[in-house]
Amino acid sequence: MKKLATLRSSMPTSARLLFTLLLTIVALGITFSLTALDDSKLAGGAAIAIVIVGLSWLIGWSGQVSLGNSGFMAIGAYATAIWANHHATTPVVFTLLLATICGAAGGLVLALPSTRLRGPYLAGMTLAFSFAITPLALNFPSVTGGSGGLFLNFLSAPKWFANLFSGSQALIRANAQWSADVAIVVAAVAFFFMANLFHSRTGRAMRLIRDNDVAAELTGVNLQRTRTLAFVISAAYAGLGGSLLTLLTGSVSPQTYSLPLSILLLTLMVLGGIGTLSGAVLGGLIYSYSDNLVSLINKVTGISSASTFGANLKGIVFGVLLILTMLLAPRGLVGMGGRLLSLVKRRSAES
Amino acid sequence: MGSFLSSRIITVLLGGISSGVVIALVALSLVIIWKSTHVLNFAQGAMGMLAAFVGMNLVFKGVNYWLCLVISLAMGLVVGGITERVLIRPLYGKPEINPIVVMVGFLGVIEAAIPSIWKSNFNAVPAPFSQIYYQSHGHTILVSPFVIYQVALALGVMGAVALLFQYTDLGLQMRAAALAPEVSRLLGVRVNRLLTLGWILSSGVGALAAVIVSSGQSLAPTNMDGIFVSAFIAAAVGGLESPLGAITGGLLIGITESFILNYWSTNMAPLAGVIVLVISLAIRPQGIFTRNVTRRV
């Protein structure tokens, strides 16, 4: 235990790498014991968790609110679908990188005018952007496929992986688990980078700007550049998440990436805990099982999911959760867990 | 004269002005809230729609249009007051992203709640005036009594708000509370009450805007979404602080959008707003009608 602590302080990056590797191996191991349905849910959750951690970084660490990350997801998703339809044999890694770069480029275009803006202006600007993205996709049907969207081959397990499975529905199980495993590995890489970014010079500068931008400027932090960087990184993560989601589902449609998705992302991030990695993981998990949560509420309250109220229940539940969390526990589940932990520690120290 | 008034450019301009006036009205309501509590209310459009749903749905039950309008207005005032007391008051003094996030959540709740309360009865609300366009020497001019009513009502509300702020005791107190809350408090102004009043007033204006938008077309929870975004852009172009700036910005956005959707494509209109905002912020980030302000250190 003591050795671990020394490793953490002397070689923080290696320690983080070790930790990420361990967690990834555990997560990959878990996917072997899950059903195909759970595996595919988990894969979607991992993709969303990437977007959430990007948003968490932007809001929690640089204090800028973005409602436009669904728009950047759309950029990544369309880049993936368009590329995959022209170059079917491209390795997944390359496609993901390409989408990430496209997301970042979109972020840069929006960041240049908007990072000079403070809080509400920026939020409104990104809101306008996320509103414009669906009509924009509809306006160029020759590129984006119009309202029908685009289709591509979804991630399928390579031969050697599929050969591990036998019995009924072997191929379905192999594909589901393969996509979950790929999503988890991609998310692990993204989270590892973010963990390092949190503790980098840029991360510290960012927190200083959030807490006191005048002081930050006086200590030599370039406000504009640091804010722009934060925004671009967040957009890149959204692009990556959107790309991964597209590869998992094998389709992209303009209606997916509209304002409700941005609101959902914000909700998941706040629920998990703003500005924390574990919060983003929790947010992704909540996303994975949000349908189960809603059907649980359906069961408990007796509201039929076929009624109009039932159909809108998800929106209401998440909106109410977002408001309550912000009013009562602004640090989310992670914050609550931390408080509980310190309470237990204090109790045990007293007795 | 008739051929000039029915020419494409004038038609597009008139369309822009009539939609711009409504955008300006919503922008004005955003400015009222911003000035009093420094919150950008993301649920403003949705709150207006909620009030309009309560009031205007009664039209289908045979209630008089004007009575429904008054009920909508009353609902708007109530919704505004409750929202400030319950959702915004606990957040004063917290980081500025907290109220933004809460109001985004409220937006989500309202838009999901409306269709579950009222089912999907998205019938068209009857227009109180004729929607037949005027004719002049055999040419159609795209103005009808109904359009005149919409514009007149919007302008009337703006005028009433201006009179309230400029010429009444209450308006003076509200302006003082927004400008210097501590000093006003010392001088005996009940600042907290006035902050709530600002929200009540703004929400009432938003409700009337929602009624104007929804008259003559179907009642849908998302009726105000596009208008809210345009109104935000208008308010930001005007500098968020200035009522006159918001109104000018609203007309500017309305006319720009009208030209883009007529000469280019309907789908490009939302992007037009973003572009106008980018250009205007690049030239005058502080807004067209506000003086340069020094930021407090």
GROMACS .gro file of C-alpha atoms in nm, chain A residues 59 63 65 67 113 116-121 123-125 127-129 131-132 135-136 138-140 213-214 259 263 266 270 308-309 312 315-316 319-320 322-323 326-327 330, chain B residues 34 40 42 87 91 96-98 100-102 104-107 109 112-113 115-116 119 225-226 228-229 232-233 236 239-240 265 267-268 270-271 274 277-278 281-282 295 297:
model
   84
   59ILE     CA    1  -1.789   2.280  -1.745
   63GLY     CA    2  -1.634   2.691  -1.607
   65VAL     CA    3  -2.121   2.583  -2.027
   67LEU     CA    4  -2.514   2.302  -2.492
  113PRO     CA    5  -1.581   3.372  -3.161
  116ARG     CA    6  -1.445   3.552  -2.562
  117LEU     CA    7  -1.795   3.521  -2.428
  118ARG     CA    8  -1.869   3.477  -2.063
  119GLY     CA    9  -2.103   3.217  -1.911
  120PRO     CA   10  -2.452   3.287  -2.042
  121TYR     CA   11  -2.340   3.417  -2.380
  123ALA     CA   12  -2.421   2.876  -2.337
  124GLY     CA   13  -2.663   3.061  -2.562
  125MET     CA   14  -2.423   3.055  -2.854
  127LEU     CA   15  -2.750   2.639  -2.787
  128ALA     CA   16  -2.798   2.821  -3.117
  129PHE     CA   17  -2.538   2.591  -3.272
  131PHE     CA   18  -3.030   2.408  -3.290
  132ALA     CA   19  -2.875   2.474  -3.629
  135PRO     CA   20  -3.154   2.164  -4.020
  136LEU     CA   21  -2.800   2.190  -4.155
  138LEU     CA   22  -3.123   1.818  -4.366
  139ASN     CA   23  -3.012   2.091  -4.604
  140PHE     CA   24  -2.742   1.885  -4.773
  213ASP     CA   25  -0.981   3.487  -1.442
  214VAL     CA   26  -0.818   3.817  -1.353
  259LEU     CA   27  -3.121   1.968  -2.820
  263ILE     CA   28  -2.983   1.826  -2.221
  266LEU     CA   29  -2.574   1.775  -1.919
  270VAL     CA   30  -2.436   1.666  -1.330
  308THR     CA   31  -4.834   0.972  -2.373
  309PHE     CA   32  -4.728   1.032  -2.015
  312ASN     CA   33  -4.248   1.139  -2.201
  315GLY     CA   34  -3.768   1.349  -2.025
  316ILE     CA   35  -3.956   1.443  -1.711
  319GLY     CA   36  -3.522   1.700  -1.609
  320VAL     CA   37  -3.643   1.672  -1.249
  322LEU     CA   38  -3.112   1.753  -1.308
  323ILE     CA   39  -3.292   2.031  -1.120
  326MET     CA   40  -2.828   2.108  -0.892
  327LEU     CA   41  -3.036   2.250  -0.607
  330PRO     CA   42  -2.453   2.015  -0.691
  385TRP     CA   43  -3.111   3.938  -1.702
  391LEU     CA   44  -3.023   3.388  -1.871
  393PHE     CA   45  -3.322   2.906  -2.097
  438LEU     CA   46  -3.584   2.732  -0.863
  442LEU     CA   47  -2.913   2.976  -0.633
  447GLU     CA   48  -2.330   3.135  -1.264
  448ILE     CA   49  -2.355   2.796  -1.435
  449ASN     CA   50  -2.593   2.664  -1.166
  451ILE     CA   51  -2.822   2.794  -1.635
  452VAL     CA   52  -2.819   2.419  -1.570
  453VAL     CA   53  -3.136   2.434  -1.360
  455VAL     CA   54  -3.208   2.387  -1.897
  456GLY     CA   55  -3.350   2.108  -1.681
  457PHE     CA   56  -3.675   2.301  -1.641
  458LEU     CA   57  -3.691   2.341  -2.020
  460VAL     CA   58  -3.930   1.902  -1.791
  463ALA     CA   59  -4.186   1.656  -2.180
  464ALA     CA   60  -4.469   1.745  -1.943
  466PRO     CA   61  -4.763   1.657  -2.424
  467SER     CA   62  -4.828   1.423  -2.133
  470LYS     CA   63  -5.228   1.457  -2.492
  576ASP     CA   64  -3.793   2.685  -2.939
  577GLY     CA   65  -3.672   2.849  -3.258
  579PHE     CA   66  -3.627   3.157  -2.813
  580VAL     CA   67  -3.294   3.089  -2.982
  583PHE     CA   68  -3.140   3.501  -2.728
  584ILE     CA   69  -2.927   3.600  -3.026
  587ALA     CA   70  -2.697   3.913  -2.707
  590GLY     CA   71  -2.582   4.341  -2.522
  591LEU     CA   72  -2.827   4.159  -2.286
  616SER     CA   73  -3.331   2.766  -4.779
  618ASN     CA   74  -3.302   2.495  -4.321
  619MET     CA   75  -3.035   2.762  -4.326
  621PRO     CA   76  -3.109   2.882  -3.779
  622LEU     CA   77  -2.752   2.904  -3.901
  625VAL     CA   78  -2.538   3.198  -3.540
  628LEU     CA   79  -2.421   3.660  -3.357
  629VAL     CA   80  -2.063   3.577  -3.450
  632LEU     CA   81  -1.983   3.986  -3.127
  633ALA     CA   82  -1.667   4.020  -3.330
  646ARG     CA   83  -1.506   4.449  -1.541
  648VAL     CA   84  -1.163   4.279  -1.036
   0.00000   0.00000   0.00000
